[in-house]
PDB file of C-alpha atoms in Angstrom:
ATOM      1  CA  UNK A   8      35.224  21.878 -14.956  1.00 41.00           C
ATOM      2  CA  UNK A   9      35.344  19.017 -12.522  1.00 43.00           C
ATOM      3  CA  UNK A  10      33.470  15.886 -13.605  1.00 43.00           C
ATOM      4  CA  UNK A  11      31.944  13.642 -10.990  1.00 45.00           C
ATOM      5  CA  UNK A  12      33.204  10.125 -10.461  1.00 44.00           C
ATOM      6  CA  UNK A  13      30.002   8.574 -11.715  1.00 46.00           C
ATOM      7  CA  UNK A  14      30.327  10.486 -14.944  1.00 45.00           C
ATOM      8  CA  UNK A  15      33.908   9.362 -15.436  1.00 45.00           C
ATOM      9  CA  UNK A  16      32.862   5.786 -14.925  1.00 46.00           C
ATOM     10  CA  UNK A  17      30.004   6.155 -17.412  1.00 44.00           C
ATOM     11  CA  UNK A  18      32.419   7.472 -20.034  1.00 48.00           C
ATOM     12  CA  UNK A  19      34.469   4.287 -19.678  1.00 54.00           C
ATOM     13  CA  UNK A  20      31.490   2.156 -20.652  1.00 61.00           C
ATOM     14  CA  UNK A  21      31.344   1.005 -24.251  1.00 72.00           C
ATOM     15  CA  UNK A  22      28.192   1.074 -26.334  1.00 67.00           C
ATOM     16  CA  UNK A  23      27.644  -2.563 -25.474  1.00 72.00           C
ATOM     17  CA  UNK A  24      28.147  -1.762 -21.814  1.00 74.00           C
ATOM     18  CA  UNK A  25      25.394   0.870 -21.940  1.00 70.00           C
ATOM     19  CA  UNK A  26      23.113  -1.608 -23.658  1.00 80.00           C
ATOM     20  CA  UNK A  27      23.791  -4.131 -20.903  1.00 81.00           C
ATOM     21  CA  UNK A  28      22.931  -1.558 -18.226  1.00 81.00           C
ATOM     22  CA  UNK A  29      19.758  -0.684 -20.139  1.00 82.00           C
ATOM     23  CA  UNK A  30      18.839  -4.372 -20.463  1.00 85.00           C
ATOM     24  CA  UNK A  31      19.202  -4.926 -16.715  1.00 87.00           C
ATOM     25  CA  UNK A  32      17.163  -1.814 -15.984  1.00 86.00           C
ATOM     26  CA  UNK A  33      14.360  -2.948 -18.289  1.00 89.00           C
ATOM     27  CA  UNK A  34      14.437  -6.391 -16.693  1.00 90.00           C
ATOM     28  CA  UNK A  35      14.005  -4.912 -13.205  1.00 91.00           C
ATOM     29  CA  UNK A  36      11.263  -2.538 -14.354  1.00 91.00           C
ATOM     30  CA  UNK A  37       9.307  -5.239 -16.203  1.00 92.00           C
ATOM     31  CA  UNK A  38       9.757  -7.609 -13.265  1.00 92.00           C
ATOM     32  CA  UNK A  39       8.322  -5.163 -10.749  1.00 93.00           C
ATOM     33  CA  UNK A  40       5.485  -4.127 -13.085  1.00 93.00           C
ATOM     34  CA  UNK A  41       4.636  -7.805 -13.619  1.00 94.00           C
ATOM     35  CA  UNK A  42       4.595  -8.435  -9.859  1.00 95.00           C
ATOM     36  CA  UNK A  43       2.268  -5.487  -9.284  1.00 94.00           C
ATOM     37  CA  UNK A  44       0.069  -6.639 -12.185  1.00 94.00           C
ATOM     38  CA  UNK A  45      -0.191 -10.160 -10.707  1.00 95.00           C
ATOM     39  CA  UNK A  46      -1.046  -8.667  -7.324  1.00 95.00           C
ATOM     40  CA  UNK A  47      -3.791  -6.546  -8.893  1.00 93.00           C
ATOM     41  CA  UNK A  48      -5.045  -9.524 -10.900  1.00 94.00           C
ATOM     42  CA  UNK A  49      -5.461 -11.575  -7.721  1.00 94.00           C
ATOM     43  CA  UNK A  50      -7.633  -8.892  -6.110  1.00 93.00           C
ATOM     44  CA  UNK A  51     -10.263  -8.806  -8.835  1.00 92.00           C
ATOM     45  CA  UNK A  52     -13.245  -7.724  -6.738  1.00 92.00           C
ATOM     46  CA  UNK A  53     -11.425  -4.840  -5.035  1.00 92.00           C
ATOM     47  CA  UNK A  54      -9.899  -3.672  -8.317  1.00 93.00           C
ATOM     48  CA  UNK A  55     -13.118  -3.495 -10.302  1.00 93.00           C
ATOM     49  CA  UNK A  56     -15.024  -2.093  -7.363  1.00 93.00           C
ATOM     50  CA  UNK A  57     -12.605   0.830  -7.494  1.00 93.00           C
ATOM     51  CA  UNK A  58     -12.727   1.148 -11.292  1.00 93.00           C
ATOM     52  CA  UNK A  59     -16.509   0.829 -11.596  1.00 92.00           C
ATOM     53  CA  UNK A  60     -17.259   3.224  -8.721  1.00 92.00           C
ATOM     54  CA  UNK A  61     -17.471   6.316 -11.019  1.00 91.00           C
ATOM     55  CA  UNK A  62     -20.335   4.623 -12.888  1.00 88.00           C
ATOM     56  CA  UNK A  63     -22.577   4.604  -9.795  1.00 88.00           C
ATOM     57  CA  UNK A  64     -25.150   7.330  -9.204  1.00 85.00           C
ATOM     58  CA  UNK A  65     -23.967   7.874  -5.600  1.00 84.00           C
ATOM     59  CA  UNK A  66     -20.279   8.264  -6.431  1.00 89.00           C
ATOM     60  CA  UNK A  67     -18.305  10.373  -3.960  1.00 88.00           C
ATOM     61  CA  UNK A  68     -18.046  13.307  -6.406  1.00 85.00           C
ATOM     62  CA  UNK A  69     -21.823  13.606  -6.611  1.00 84.00           C
ATOM     63  CA  UNK A  70     -22.090  13.521  -2.814  1.00 84.00           C
ATOM     64  CA  UNK A  71     -19.553  16.344  -2.536  1.00 86.00           C
ATOM     65  CA  UNK A  72     -21.435  18.440  -5.106  1.00 80.00           C
ATOM     66  CA  UNK A  73     -24.710  17.782  -3.305  1.00 81.00           C
ATOM     67  CA  UNK A  74     -23.258  18.978   0.010  1.00 82.00           C
ATOM     68  CA  UNK A  75     -22.045  22.199  -1.602  1.00 79.00           C
ATOM     69  CA  UNK A  76     -25.293  22.947  -3.447  1.00 79.00           C
ATOM     70  CA  UNK A  77     -27.399  22.105  -0.371  1.00 78.00           C
ATOM     71  CA  UNK A  78     -25.852  25.139   1.334  1.00 78.00           C
ATOM     72  CA  UNK A  79     -28.139  27.200  -0.938  1.00 80.00           C
ATOM     73  CA  UNK A  80     -30.800  24.628  -1.827  1.00 71.00           C
ATOM     74  CA  UNK A  81     -31.421  22.201   1.005  1.00 70.00           C
ATOM     75  CA  UNK A  82     -33.637  19.918  -1.072  1.00 72.00           C
ATOM     76  CA  UNK A  83     -31.220  19.388  -3.951  1.00 71.00           C
ATOM     77  CA  UNK A  84     -30.186  15.853  -4.875  1.00 75.00           C
ATOM     78  CA  UNK A  85     -29.010  14.021  -7.986  1.00 75.00           C
ATOM     79  CA  UNK A  86     -31.467  11.693  -9.629  1.00 78.00           C
ATOM     80  CA  UNK A  87     -30.639   8.022  -9.463  1.00 81.00           C
ATOM     81  CA  UNK A  88     -29.502   6.339 -12.671  1.00 82.00           C
ATOM     82  CA  UNK A  89     -28.254   2.941 -13.693  1.00 82.00           C
ATOM     83  CA  UNK A  90     -26.318   1.913 -16.799  1.00 83.00           C
ATOM     84  CA  UNK A  91     -25.839  -1.770 -17.588  1.00 84.00           C
ATOM     85  CA  UNK A  92     -22.332  -2.959 -18.415  1.00 88.00           C
ATOM     86  CA  UNK A  93     -22.224  -6.014 -20.653  1.00 88.00           C
ATOM     87  CA  UNK A  94     -19.686  -8.363 -22.230  1.00 87.00           C
ATOM     88  CA  UNK A  95     -20.368  -9.291 -25.860  1.00 85.00           C
ATOM     89  CA  UNK A  96     -17.610 -11.872 -26.367  1.00 86.00           C
ATOM     90  CA  UNK A  97     -16.769 -15.077 -24.550  1.00 87.00           C
ATOM     91  CA  UNK A  98     -13.268 -14.008 -23.475  1.00 88.00           C
ATOM     92  CA  UNK A  99     -13.868 -10.265 -23.165  1.00 88.00           C
ATOM     93  CA  UNK A 100     -14.194 -10.184 -19.364  1.00 91.00           C
ATOM     94  CA  UNK A 101     -11.032 -12.234 -18.843  1.00 93.00           C
ATOM     95  CA  UNK A 102      -9.014 -10.200 -21.377  1.00 92.00           C
ATOM     96  CA  UNK A 103     -10.290  -6.962 -19.849  1.00 92.00           C
ATOM     97  CA  UNK A 104      -9.202  -8.253 -16.455  1.00 94.00           C
ATOM     98  CA  UNK A 105      -5.725  -9.024 -17.814  1.00 94.00           C
ATOM     99  CA  UNK A 106      -5.253  -5.709 -19.626  1.00 93.00           C
ATOM    100  CA  UNK A 107      -6.557  -3.765 -16.621  1.00 94.00           C
ATOM    101  CA  UNK A 108      -4.066  -5.545 -14.371  1.00 95.00           C
ATOM    102  CA  UNK A 109      -1.271  -4.611 -16.795  1.00 94.00           C
ATOM    103  CA  UNK A 110      -2.341  -0.936 -16.863  1.00 93.00           C
ATOM    104  CA  UNK A 111      -2.511  -0.758 -13.075  1.00 93.00           C
ATOM    105  CA  UNK A 112       0.750  -2.691 -12.786  1.00 93.00           C
ATOM    106  CA  UNK A 113       2.535  -0.070 -14.859  1.00 92.00           C
ATOM    107  CA  UNK A 114       0.879   2.718 -12.871  1.00 91.00           C
ATOM    108  CA  UNK A 115       1.768   1.109  -9.550  1.00 91.00           C
ATOM    109  CA  UNK A 116       5.365   0.571 -10.627  1.00 91.00           C
ATOM    110  CA  UNK A 117       5.639   4.053 -12.160  1.00 90.00           C
ATOM    111  CA  UNK A 118       7.568   5.616  -9.222  1.00 90.00           C
ATOM    112  CA  UNK A 119      10.204   2.888  -9.520  1.00 91.00           C
ATOM    113  CA  UNK A 120      10.212   3.242 -13.322  1.00 89.00           C
ATOM    114  CA  UNK A 121      10.879   6.971 -13.011  1.00 87.00           C
ATOM    115  CA  UNK A 122      13.636   6.252 -10.475  1.00 87.00           C
ATOM    116  CA  UNK A 123      15.314   3.710 -12.769  1.00 86.00           C
ATOM    117  CA  UNK A 124      15.149   6.023 -15.781  1.00 83.00           C
ATOM    118  CA  UNK A 125      16.661   8.853 -13.774  1.00 81.00           C
ATOM    119  CA  UNK A 126      19.409   6.592 -12.427  1.00 82.00           C
ATOM    120  CA  UNK A 127      20.200   5.492 -15.985  1.00 79.00           C
ATOM    121  CA  UNK A 128      20.712   9.038 -17.302  1.00 78.00           C
ATOM    122  CA  UNK A 129      22.089  10.650 -14.131  1.00 76.00           C
ATOM    123  CA  UNK A 130      25.738   9.562 -14.662  1.00 75.00           C
ATOM    124  CA  UNK A 131      25.824  11.812 -17.737  1.00 71.00           C
ATOM    125  CA  UNK A 132      24.724  14.842 -15.680  1.00 70.00           C
ATOM    126  CA  UNK A 133      26.712  17.270 -13.572  1.00 73.00           C
ATOM    127  CA  UNK A 134      25.792  17.753  -9.928  1.00 73.00           C
ATOM    128  CA  UNK A 135      23.848  20.966 -10.524  1.00 71.00           C
ATOM    129  CA  UNK A 136      22.032  19.318 -13.442  1.00 69.00           C
ATOM    130  CA  UNK A 137      21.062  16.382 -11.212  1.00 74.00           C
ATOM    131  CA  UNK A 138      19.418  18.654  -8.650  1.00 74.00           C
ATOM    132  CA  UNK A 139      17.607  20.517 -11.427  1.00 76.00           C
ATOM    133  CA  UNK A 140      16.492  17.238 -13.054  1.00 79.00           C
ATOM    134  CA  UNK A 141      15.176  15.809  -9.775  1.00 81.00           C
ATOM    135  CA  UNK A 142      12.894  18.802  -9.335  1.00 81.00           C
ATOM    136  CA  UNK A 143      11.628  18.557 -12.933  1.00 81.00           C
ATOM    137  CA  UNK A 144      10.963  14.811 -12.645  1.00 85.00           C
ATOM    138  CA  UNK A 145       9.119  15.303  -9.354  1.00 87.00           C
ATOM    139  CA  UNK A 146       6.920  18.055 -10.801  1.00 86.00           C
ATOM    140  CA  UNK A 147       6.165  16.083 -13.989  1.00 87.00           C
ATOM    141  CA  UNK A 148       5.189  12.958 -12.082  1.00 90.00           C
ATOM    142  CA  UNK A 149       3.131  14.879  -9.512  1.00 90.00           C
ATOM    143  CA  UNK A 150       1.196  16.715 -12.222  1.00 89.00           C
ATOM    144  CA  UNK A 151       0.592  13.439 -14.049  1.00 91.00           C
ATOM    145  CA  UNK A 152      -0.889  11.832 -10.927  1.00 92.00           C
ATOM    146  CA  UNK A 153      -3.014  14.929 -10.243  1.00 91.00           C
ATOM    147  CA  UNK A 154      -4.317  14.726 -13.809  1.00 90.00           C
ATOM    148  CA  UNK A 155      -5.275  11.060 -13.328  1.00 92.00           C
ATOM    149  CA  UNK A 156      -7.082  11.892 -10.066  1.00 92.00           C
ATOM    150  CA  UNK A 157      -8.847  14.759 -11.827  1.00 89.00           C
ATOM    151  CA  UNK A 158     -10.055  12.325 -14.468  1.00 89.00           C
ATOM    152  CA  UNK A 159     -11.176   9.726 -11.917  1.00 92.00           C
ATOM    153  CA  UNK A 160     -13.081  12.072  -9.610  1.00 91.00           C
ATOM    154  CA  UNK A 161     -14.406  14.683 -12.041  1.00 86.00           C
ATOM    155  CA  UNK A 162     -14.088  14.159 -15.774  1.00 84.00           C
ATOM    156  CA  UNK A 163     -14.889  10.466 -16.164  1.00 88.00           C
ATOM    157  CA  UNK A 164     -17.842  10.129 -13.738  1.00 88.00           C
ATOM    158  CA  UNK A 165     -19.598  13.213 -15.108  1.00 82.00           C
ATOM    159  CA  UNK A 166     -18.893  12.132 -18.700  1.00 81.00           C
ATOM    160  CA  UNK A 167     -20.195   8.642 -17.987  1.00 85.00           C
ATOM    161  CA  UNK A 168     -23.313  10.010 -16.325  1.00 83.00           C
ATOM    162  CA  UNK A 169     -24.144  12.214 -19.293  1.00 80.00           C
ATOM    163  CA  UNK A 170     -23.224   9.865 -22.144  1.00 78.00           C
ATOM    164  CA  UNK A 171     -24.452   6.700 -20.445  1.00 80.00           C
ATOM    165  CA  UNK A 172     -27.884   8.112 -19.672  1.00 79.00           C
ATOM    166  CA  UNK A 173     -28.304  10.106 -22.888  1.00 76.00           C
ATOM    167  CA  UNK A 174     -31.101   8.720 -25.044  1.00 77.00           C
ATOM    168  CA  UNK A 175     -32.658   9.840 -28.308  1.00 78.00           C
ATOM    169  CA  UNK A 176     -35.924   8.042 -27.480  1.00 77.00           C
ATOM    170  CA  UNK A 177     -37.485   6.244 -24.523  1.00 76.00           C
ATOM    171  CA  UNK A 178     -37.482   2.971 -26.446  1.00 76.00           C
ATOM    172  CA  UNK A 179     -33.687   3.063 -26.855  1.00 77.00           C
ATOM    173  CA  UNK A 180     -31.807   1.682 -23.869  1.00 78.00           C
ATOM    174  CA  UNK A 181     -28.075   2.180 -23.328  1.00 77.00           C
ATOM    175  CA  UNK A 182     -25.936  -0.858 -22.563  1.00 82.00           C
ATOM    176  CA  UNK A 183     -22.209  -0.166 -22.412  1.00 86.00           C
ATOM    177  CA  UNK A 184     -19.627  -2.859 -23.047  1.00 89.00           C
ATOM    178  CA  UNK A 185     -16.996  -3.420 -20.397  1.00 90.00           C
ATOM    179  CA  UNK A 186     -14.246  -2.977 -23.023  1.00 90.00           C
ATOM    180  CA  UNK A 187     -15.626   0.432 -23.967  1.00 88.00           C
ATOM    181  CA  UNK A 188     -15.833   1.476 -20.319  1.00 91.00           C
ATOM    182  CA  UNK A 189     -12.219   0.536 -19.503  1.00 92.00           C
ATOM    183  CA  UNK A 190     -10.764   1.940 -22.745  1.00 90.00           C
ATOM    184  CA  UNK A 191     -12.542   5.269 -22.206  1.00 87.00           C
ATOM    185  CA  UNK A 192     -11.416   5.321 -18.583  1.00 91.00           C
ATOM    186  CA  UNK A 193      -7.759   4.739 -19.534  1.00 91.00           C
ATOM    187  CA  UNK A 194      -7.851   7.208 -22.446  1.00 87.00           C
ATOM    188  CA  UNK A 195      -9.306  10.054 -20.374  1.00 86.00           C
ATOM    189  CA  UNK A 196      -6.869   9.370 -17.529  1.00 89.00           C
ATOM    190  CA  UNK A 197      -3.831   9.517 -19.846  1.00 89.00           C
ATOM    191  CA  UNK A 198      -5.251  12.579 -21.598  1.00 85.00           C
ATOM    192  CA  UNK A 199      -5.650  14.501 -18.349  1.00 87.00           C
ATOM    193  CA  UNK A 200      -2.210  13.357 -17.187  1.00 89.00           C
ATOM    194  CA  UNK A 201      -0.707  14.864 -20.351  1.00 87.00           C
ATOM    195  CA  UNK A 202      -2.810  18.044 -20.255  1.00 84.00           C
ATOM    196  CA  UNK A 203      -1.641  18.741 -16.715  1.00 88.00           C
ATOM    197  CA  UNK A 204       1.941  19.001 -18.016  1.00 87.00           C
ATOM    198  CA  UNK A 205       1.194  22.533 -19.242  1.00 85.00           C
ATOM    199  CA  UNK A 206       3.430  24.292 -16.633  1.00 86.00           C
ATOM    200  CA  UNK A 207       6.363  21.997 -17.473  1.00 85.00           C
ATOM    201  CA  UNK A 208       5.968  22.601 -21.208  1.00 85.00           C
ATOM    202  CA  UNK A 209       5.779  26.350 -20.613  1.00 84.00           C
ATOM    203  CA  UNK A 210       8.883  26.149 -18.429  1.00 81.00           C
ATOM    204  CA  UNK A 211      10.983  24.520 -21.155  1.00 82.00           C
ATOM    205  CA  UNK A 212       9.632  26.871 -23.808  1.00 82.00           C
ATOM    206  CA  UNK A 213      10.712  29.776 -21.595  1.00 81.00           C
ATOM    207  CA  UNK A 214      14.153  28.204 -21.165  1.00 78.00           C
ATOM    208  CA  UNK A 215      14.490  28.083 -24.958  1.00 78.00           C
ATOM    209  CA  UNK A 216      13.348  31.701 -25.209  1.00 77.00           C
ATOM    210  CA  UNK A 217      10.216  30.887 -27.212  1.00 82.00           C
ATOM    211  CA  UNK A 218       7.716  32.351 -24.723  1.00 82.00           C
ATOM    212  CA  UNK A 219       7.807  35.007 -22.016  1.00 84.00           C
ATOM    213  CA  UNK A 220       5.619  35.771 -19.032  1.00 83.00           C
ATOM    214  CA  UNK A 221       4.644  39.072 -20.651  1.00 85.00           C
ATOM    215  CA  UNK A 222       3.502  37.228 -23.772  1.00 87.00           C
ATOM    216  CA  UNK A 223       1.337  34.810 -21.792  1.00 84.00           C
ATOM    217  CA  UNK A 224      -0.085  37.651 -19.711  1.00 86.00           C
ATOM    218  CA  UNK A 225      -0.931  39.647 -22.838  1.00 87.00           C
ATOM    219  CA  UNK A 226      -2.802  36.721 -24.399  1.00 85.00           C
ATOM    220  CA  UNK A 227      -4.522  35.669 -21.170  1.00 86.00           C
ATOM    221  CA  UNK A 228      -7.990  36.265 -22.638  1.00 88.00           C
ATOM    222  CA  UNK A 229      -7.167  34.268 -25.754  1.00 88.00           C
ATOM    223  CA  UNK A 230      -5.796  31.451 -23.586  1.00 87.00           C
ATOM    224  CA  UNK A 231      -8.956  31.422 -21.489  1.00 88.00           C
ATOM    225  CA  UNK A 232     -11.065  31.082 -24.644  1.00 90.00           C
ATOM    226  CA  UNK A 233      -8.790  28.289 -25.919  1.00 88.00           C
ATOM    227  CA  UNK A 234      -9.102  26.482 -22.569  1.00 86.00           C
ATOM    228  CA  UNK A 235     -12.891  26.696 -22.782  1.00 86.00           C
ATOM    229  CA  UNK A 236     -12.796  25.230 -26.298  1.00 87.00           C
ATOM    230  CA  UNK A 237     -10.450  22.404 -25.238  1.00 81.00           C
ATOM    231  CA  UNK A 238     -12.607  21.674 -22.195  1.00 79.00           C
ATOM    232  CA  UNK A 239     -15.704  21.574 -24.387  1.00 79.00           C
ATOM    233  CA  UNK A 240     -13.998  19.098 -26.742  1.00 77.00           C
ATOM    234  CA  UNK A 241     -12.781  16.645 -24.088  1.00 71.00           C
ATOM    235  CA  UNK A 242     -15.939  16.828 -21.959  1.00 69.00           C
ATOM    236  CA  UNK A 243     -19.598  16.091 -22.686  1.00 65.00           C
ATOM    237  CA  UNK A 244     -21.837  19.067 -23.576  1.00 65.00           C
ATOM    238  CA  UNK A 245     -22.560  19.863 -19.966  1.00 66.00           C
ATOM    239  CA  UNK A 246     -21.866  23.243 -18.358  1.00 73.00           C
ATOM    240  CA  UNK A 247     -20.970  21.788 -14.949  1.00 69.00           C
ATOM    241  CA  UNK A 248     -18.354  19.431 -16.402  1.00 71.00           C
ATOM    242  CA  UNK A 249     -16.905  22.161 -18.603  1.00 78.00           C
ATOM    243  CA  UNK A 250     -16.483  24.471 -15.601  1.00 79.00           C
ATOM    244  CA  UNK A 251     -14.970  21.727 -13.420  1.00 75.00           C
ATOM    245  CA  UNK A 252     -12.341  21.017 -16.105  1.00 79.00           C
ATOM    246  CA  UNK A 253     -11.736  24.580 -17.321  1.00 84.00           C
ATOM    247  CA  UNK A 254     -10.978  26.024 -13.870  1.00 85.00           C
ATOM    248  CA  UNK A 255      -7.991  23.707 -13.110  1.00 84.00           C
ATOM    249  CA  UNK A 256      -6.642  24.186 -16.635  1.00 85.00           C
ATOM    250  CA  UNK A 257      -6.766  27.957 -16.290  1.00 89.00           C
ATOM    251  CA  UNK A 258      -5.060  27.719 -12.895  1.00 89.00           C
ATOM    252  CA  UNK A 259      -2.310  25.700 -14.604  1.00 88.00           C
ATOM    253  CA  UNK A 260      -1.980  28.534 -17.129  1.00 89.00           C
ATOM    254  CA  UNK A 261      -1.514  31.062 -14.328  1.00 89.00           C
ATOM    255  CA  UNK A 262       1.008  28.738 -12.648  1.00 87.00           C
ATOM    256  CA  UNK A 263       2.866  28.603 -15.972  1.00 87.00           C
ATOM    257  CA  UNK A 264       3.120  32.409 -16.006  1.00 88.00           C
ATOM    258  CA  UNK A 265       4.458  32.357 -12.435  1.00 87.00           C
ATOM    259  CA  UNK A 266       7.050  29.692 -13.299  1.00 82.00           C
ATOM    260  CA  UNK A 267       8.239  31.599 -16.364  1.00 84.00           C
ATOM    261  CA  UNK A 268       8.702  34.709 -14.253  1.00 83.00           C
ATOM    262  CA  UNK A 269      10.905  32.672 -11.913  1.00 78.00           C
ATOM    263  CA  UNK A 270      12.964  31.648 -14.928  1.00 73.00           C
ATOM    264  CA  UNK A 271      13.274  35.237 -16.136  1.00 73.00           C
ATOM    265  CA  UNK A 272      14.384  36.634 -12.783  1.00 68.00           C
ATOM    266  CA  UNK A 273      18.043  35.415 -12.955  1.00 63.00           C
ATOM    267  CA  UNK A 274      18.316  36.722 -16.525  1.00 59.00           C
ATOM    268  CA  UNK A 275      17.133  40.178 -15.478  1.00 58.00           C
ATOM    269  CA  UNK A 276      19.475  40.166 -12.490  1.00 54.00           C
TER     270      UNK A 276
END
């Protein structure tokens, strides 16, 4: 089997040589992420206007839902609400600003990070493996971004609306700390980014022969019930939120079945 030139060159590198290449790659990645983080840090008002938008009662998601429901009920509208965000420590706002800039810096530099990681491992791959890996990396990253957008536009605003306005008595008033808001925002975004990797996980399980499309089709009802349970766990006890999260997850399950069938077709042929 013919080995590409890049692979031959990589085999000539010593262990120390690989470490040097890795060190340079990490230096470039950290440098770009730091630059993006500084850029985000300088635009404080725009950044937090974007991050705090899901906490407003007239967020774009609510306006979309209102337009849809008004097709049947012309007088429908969401009630206004307001939740106070507070800072309980002297340095909490500044430290939240710094950590938020770091998170967004890593997210903004993520396409370059993925590129650098792929370039680091690509010399050890054959040409057909490179093409296959590019497609997998593209799908993984795209699903991760879709999961983050799903969290920003659906899961987090609805969760914040329910939990932020929930009260056990009229005398108890909710005041949310800024740290709690940002940490919940980041956690839900990462969680949805990981959950949306379901088709990729199913694809690799099919490659290893652990699952088949027939198996997933047979247990479709069980999977739907499991998706409802997972959606109920990661969302507030609200039917609308559960439905908005469960539908995309079930569509990902059906996409997983379709992908596994594509994997099985060459084997059958």
